[in-house]
Coordinates of C-alpha atoms and ligand atoms in Angstrom, one line a residue:
M8 CA 107.9 119.8 75.4
R9 CA 105.1 118.9 77.8
I10 CA 105.5 116.5 80.6
S11 CA 102.3 114.5 80.8
G12 CA 101.4 113.8 84.4
K13 CA 98.3 112.1 83.1
D14 CA 100.4 109.5 81.1
L15 CA 102.8 109.0 83.9
S16 CA 100.1 108.4 86.4
V17 CA 98.4 105.9 84.2
R18 CA 101.6 103.9 84.1
L19 CA 102.2 104.2 87.8
K20 CA 98.6 103.2 88.7
A21 CA 99.0 100.1 86.5
E22 CA 102.1 99.1 88.5
M23 CA 100.3 99.8 91.8
A24 CA 97.3 97.7 90.7
E25 CA 99.7 94.7 90.4
R26 CA 101.2 95.5 93.8
V27 CA 97.7 95.7 95.4
A28 CA 96.7 92.4 93.8
Q29 CA 99.8 90.8 95.4
L30 CA 99.1 92.4 98.8
K31 CA 95.6 91.2 98.7
E32 CA 96.7 87.7 97.9
K33 CA 99.2 87.8 100.8
Y34 CA 97.1 89.5 103.5
G35 CA 93.5 88.7 102.5
R36 CA 92.3 92.2 102.0
E37 CA 93.0 95.4 100.0
P38 CA 94.2 98.7 101.4
H39 CA 91.4 100.9 102.6
L40 CA 91.3 104.7 102.2
A41 CA 88.7 106.8 104.0
V42 CA 88.0 110.3 102.6
I43 CA 86.0 112.9 104.4
L44 CA 84.4 115.7 102.4
V45 CA 82.8 118.6 104.2
G46 CA 80.4 120.8 102.2
E47 CA 80.0 121.0 98.5
D48 CA 82.8 123.2 97.2
P49 CA 83.0 122.2 93.5
G50 CA 86.8 122.0 93.5
S51 CA 86.8 119.7 96.5
V52 CA 84.0 117.6 95.1
S53 CA 86.0 117.1 91.9
Y54 CA 89.2 116.2 93.8
V55 CA 87.3 113.7 96.0
T56 CA 85.7 112.1 92.9
G57 CA 89.1 111.8 91.3
K58 CA 90.5 110.1 94.4
A59 CA 87.6 107.6 94.3
K60 CA 88.1 106.8 90.6
A61 CA 91.9 106.3 91.1
S62 CA 91.2 104.0 94.0
E63 CA 89.0 101.9 91.8
V64 CA 91.7 101.6 89.1
V65 CA 94.4 100.6 91.6
G66 CA 92.1 98.3 93.6
I67 CA 92.0 100.2 96.8
R68 CA 88.8 100.2 98.8
N69 CA 87.5 103.8 99.0
T70 CA 85.0 105.0 101.5
T71 CA 84.0 108.6 100.9
I72 CA 82.1 110.2 103.8
R73 CA 80.2 113.3 103.0
R74 CA 79.1 115.7 105.7
P75 CA 77.2 119.1 105.4
D76 CA 79.2 122.3 106.0
T77 CA 77.1 122.8 109.1
I78 CA 79.0 119.9 110.9
S79 CA 80.5 121.0 114.2
E80 CA 84.2 120.8 114.9
K81 CA 83.5 118.2 117.6
E82 CA 81.4 116.0 115.3
L83 CA 84.2 116.1 112.7
L84 CA 86.8 115.3 115.3
D85 CA 84.7 112.4 116.6
L86 CA 84.4 111.1 113.0
V87 CA 88.2 111.2 112.6
R88 CA 88.7 109.4 115.9
E89 CA 86.2 106.7 114.9
L90 CA 88.2 106.1 111.7
N91 CA 91.5 106.1 113.7
A92 CA 90.0 103.3 115.8
D93 CA 88.7 101.4 112.8
E94 CA 91.1 98.5 112.2
S95 CA 89.8 98.1 108.6
V96 CA 90.9 101.7 107.6
D97 CA 94.6 102.2 106.6
G98 CA 94.5 105.8 105.4
I99 CA 92.4 108.9 106.3
L100 CA 92.2 112.1 104.3
V101 CA 90.2 115.1 105.2
Q102 CA 89.7 117.2 102.1
L103 CA 90.7 120.8 102.6
P104 CA 89.7 123.6 102.9
L105 CA 87.3 123.2 105.8
P106 CA 84.5 125.7 106.7
R107 CA 85.8 128.6 108.7
H108 CA 84.2 127.6 112.0
I109 CA 86.4 124.5 112.0
D110 CA 90.1 124.6 113.1
E111 CA 92.0 122.8 110.3
N112 CA 95.1 122.2 112.4
K113 CA 93.0 120.5 115.2
V114 CA 91.5 118.2 112.6
I115 CA 94.8 117.3 111.0
E116 CA 96.4 116.7 114.3
A117 CA 93.5 114.4 115.3
I118 CA 94.4 112.0 112.4
S119 CA 96.6 109.2 113.7
L120 CA 100.1 109.5 112.4
E121 CA 100.1 106.0 110.9
K122 CA 96.9 106.8 108.9
D123 CA 98.0 110.3 107.7
V124 CA 98.3 109.6 104.0
D125 CA 98.3 113.3 103.2
G126 CA 101.5 113.8 105.1
F127 CA 100.0 116.9 106.8
H128 CA 100.3 115.8 110.5
P129 CA 102.9 118.0 112.3
L130 CA 104.9 114.9 113.2
N131 CA 105.1 113.9 109.6
V132 CA 106.1 117.5 108.7
A133 CA 108.8 117.5 111.4
A134 CA 110.1 114.2 110.2
L135 CA 110.4 115.5 106.7
W136 CA 112.4 118.5 107.8
Q137 CA 114.7 116.3 109.9
K138 CA 115.3 113.8 107.0
R139 CA 113.6 111.0 109.0
P140 CA 111.3 108.4 107.5
C141 CA 107.9 110.0 106.9
T142 CA 104.9 110.2 104.7
V143 CA 105.6 112.9 102.1
A144 CA 102.7 115.1 101.0
C145 CA 101.2 114.0 97.7
T146 CA 101.7 117.1 95.5
P147 CA 105.4 117.6 96.4
K148 CA 106.0 113.9 96.0
G149 CA 104.3 113.9 92.6
I150 CA 106.4 116.9 91.5
M151 CA 109.6 115.0 92.2
K152 CA 108.3 112.1 90.1
L153 CA 107.6 114.5 87.2
L154 CA 111.1 116.0 87.4
Q155 CA 112.5 112.4 87.3
E156 CA 110.2 111.7 84.3
A157 CA 111.6 114.8 82.6
G158 CA 115.0 113.3 83.0
E159 CA 116.1 116.3 85.1
E160 CA 119.3 115.9 87.1
I161 CA 118.6 118.0 90.2
A162 CA 121.9 118.0 92.1
G163 CA 123.7 121.3 91.7
K164 CA 120.9 123.0 89.9
R165 CA 119.2 126.2 90.9
A166 CA 115.6 125.6 91.9
V167 CA 113.1 128.4 92.5
V168 CA 109.8 127.6 94.3
V169 CA 107.2 130.4 94.0
G170 CA 104.7 130.0 96.9
R171 CA 105.3 129.0 100.5
S172 CA 102.2 127.0 101.5
N173 CA 102.4 124.1 103.9
I174 CA 100.8 121.8 101.3
V175 CA 103.1 122.5 98.4
G176 CA 105.7 125.3 98.5
L177 CA 107.5 124.5 101.8
P178 CA 107.7 120.7 101.4
V179 CA 108.7 120.7 97.7
A180 CA 111.5 123.2 98.6
K181 CA 112.7 120.7 101.2
L182 CA 112.6 117.8 98.8
L183 CA 114.5 119.8 96.2
L184 CA 117.1 120.7 98.9
D185 CA 117.4 117.0 99.8
A186 CA 118.0 116.3 96.2
N187 CA 121.0 118.8 96.4
A188 CA 119.5 121.7 94.4
T189 CA 120.2 125.2 95.5
V190 CA 116.8 126.4 96.5
T191 CA 115.1 129.8 96.6
I192 CA 111.6 130.3 97.9
A193 CA 109.8 133.3 96.4
H194 CA 106.4 134.6 97.4
S195 CA 103.9 137.4 97.2
R196 CA 106.3 139.9 98.9
T197 CA 109.3 139.0 96.7
K198 CA 110.6 142.1 94.9
D199 CA 111.2 141.7 91.1
L200 CA 109.9 138.1 90.9
G201 CA 111.1 137.8 87.3
E202 CA 114.7 138.6 88.3
V203 CA 114.5 135.6 90.8
T204 CA 112.7 133.2 88.5
R205 CA 115.0 133.8 85.6
Q206 CA 117.8 132.2 87.7
A207 CA 115.9 128.9 87.9
D208 CA 116.9 125.7 86.1
I209 CA 113.9 124.2 87.9
L210 CA 110.9 126.5 88.4
V211 CA 108.0 125.3 90.6
V212 CA 105.0 127.6 90.7
A213 CA 102.3 127.2 93.3
V214 CA 100.6 130.5 94.0
G215 CA 97.0 130.0 92.7
H216 CA 96.9 133.0 90.3
P217 CA 96.7 132.8 86.5
H218 CA 99.5 134.6 84.5
T219 CA 101.9 134.7 87.4
I220 CA 104.8 133.5 85.2
T221 CA 105.2 134.8 81.6
A222 CA 107.9 133.9 79.1
D223 CA 110.2 136.7 80.0
M224 CA 110.4 135.4 83.5
V225 CA 111.8 132.0 82.5
K226 CA 115.4 131.0 81.8
P227 CA 115.8 129.3 78.3
G228 CA 116.0 125.5 78.8
A229 CA 114.4 125.5 82.3
V230 CA 112.0 122.9 83.5
V231 CA 108.7 124.4 84.7
I232 CA 106.3 122.7 87.0
D233 CA 102.9 124.5 87.2
V234 CA 100.9 123.6 90.3
G235 CA 98.2 126.2 89.9
V236 CA 94.6 125.2 89.3
N237 CA 92.6 128.3 88.3
R238 CA 89.7 129.3 86.2
N239 CA 90.7 131.5 83.4
P240 CA 88.7 134.7 84.0
D241 CA 88.2 135.3 80.3
T242 CA 87.5 131.8 79.0
G243 CA 86.3 130.0 82.1
K244 CA 88.6 127.1 81.3
L245 CA 91.0 125.5 83.8
C246 CA 94.4 127.0 83.7
G247 CA 97.6 127.1 85.8
D248 CA 99.7 129.9 87.2
V249 CA 102.0 129.9 84.1
D250 CA 101.2 131.2 80.7
T251 CA 101.8 127.7 79.2
E252 CA 101.9 128.4 75.5
E253 CA 104.4 131.3 75.6
V254 CA 106.5 129.7 78.3
E255 CA 106.6 126.4 76.4
A256 CA 108.6 128.2 73.6
V257 CA 111.3 129.1 76.1
A258 CA 111.4 126.2 78.6
R259 CA 112.9 122.7 77.9
C260 CA 109.7 121.3 79.3
I261 CA 106.6 122.3 81.2
T262 CA 103.7 120.5 82.9
P263 CA 100.2 121.3 81.4
V264 CA 97.1 122.2 83.4
P265 CA 95.0 120.1 83.5
G266 CA 97.0 116.8 83.0
G267 CA 100.2 117.7 84.8
V268 CA 100.6 117.9 88.6
G269 CA 96.9 117.1 89.4
P270 CA 96.9 113.5 88.4
M271 CA 100.2 112.9 90.0
T272 CA 98.9 114.2 93.4
I273 CA 96.1 111.6 93.3
T274 CA 98.5 108.9 92.2
C275 CA 100.9 109.6 95.1
L276 CA 97.9 109.5 97.5
M277 CA 97.3 105.9 96.2
E278 CA 101.0 105.1 96.8
N279 CA 100.9 106.6 100.4
T280 CA 97.8 104.5 101.1
I281 CA 99.4 101.3 99.9
D282 CA 102.5 102.1 102.0
A283 CA 100.4 102.8 105.1
F284 CA 98.7 99.4 104.6
E285 CA 102.0 97.6 104.2
R286 CA 103.5 99.2 107.3
K287 CA 100.5 98.0 109.3
Q288 CA 101.1 94.4 108.4
R289 CA 104.6 94.3 109.8
Ligands
LIG13 N1 93.1 120.5 99.2 C1 94.0 120.8 98.2 N2 95.0 119.9 98.0 C2 94.8 119.0 99.0 C3 95.5 117.8 99.4 O1 96.5 117.5 98.8 N3 94.9 117.1 100.4 C4 93.8 117.5 101.0 N4 93.4 116.8 102.1 N5 93.1 118.6 100.7 C5 93.6 119.3 99.7

């Protein structure tokens, strides 16, 4: 069975559109998301376009600011500070990765905590790891919604997360732990990856390499979440980290690429933006 992130996000966005309409009625304006895109990396351009489209569906005001990849770190920091000070802006997102001459951490830290709809600010990350109220990063949040959609009872299960990035691997491992799974984080230096992944009732794969997980590495009946977005070197088509067709025959359910985690990331960004707007009204 496939878990459609696309279908789930269509439903969630329809609910959010109603929520936004009510908020607009109550407060006289809609939530406002500012997105900064530096350079013209095709992947980043496509993500940012997706974010603008979703904003339109939900009724969020979207301002996408494009800058050339020659922008200096100082100019980018000044732009972020300008948006911090802009009362009309509720959420700020700087699309990653940034050009190499810019310190990503500096830029993320410059975003005001209240407007950090990506959940990447170090204080948001710290709050997550201390189980305090925080903005949860969009991809991990979307993955938890997909597991719920799959009807997966998490407590007591064995979860294996392959990948240890700040954006996906680490935060999703923490969310699974908070949901009372027994969590293992595997990575590029893990010996005998298959031996580890075969233990997983819930397998989350976020490494960014096609064919990382084959059918023999999956426990029969497992739920598999494929976070990878890659180009298949042979066909040029979009593919995940998991060999979907062969794993589908073993797993209870699996998320497809495209149409799985990707749309959920964008949908959770919409939710984080609406939440940021609402917090500001209190
Ligand atoms: N690049 C890849 N994923 C993300 C994300 O979730 N947020 C931002 N800002 N950049 C990304």
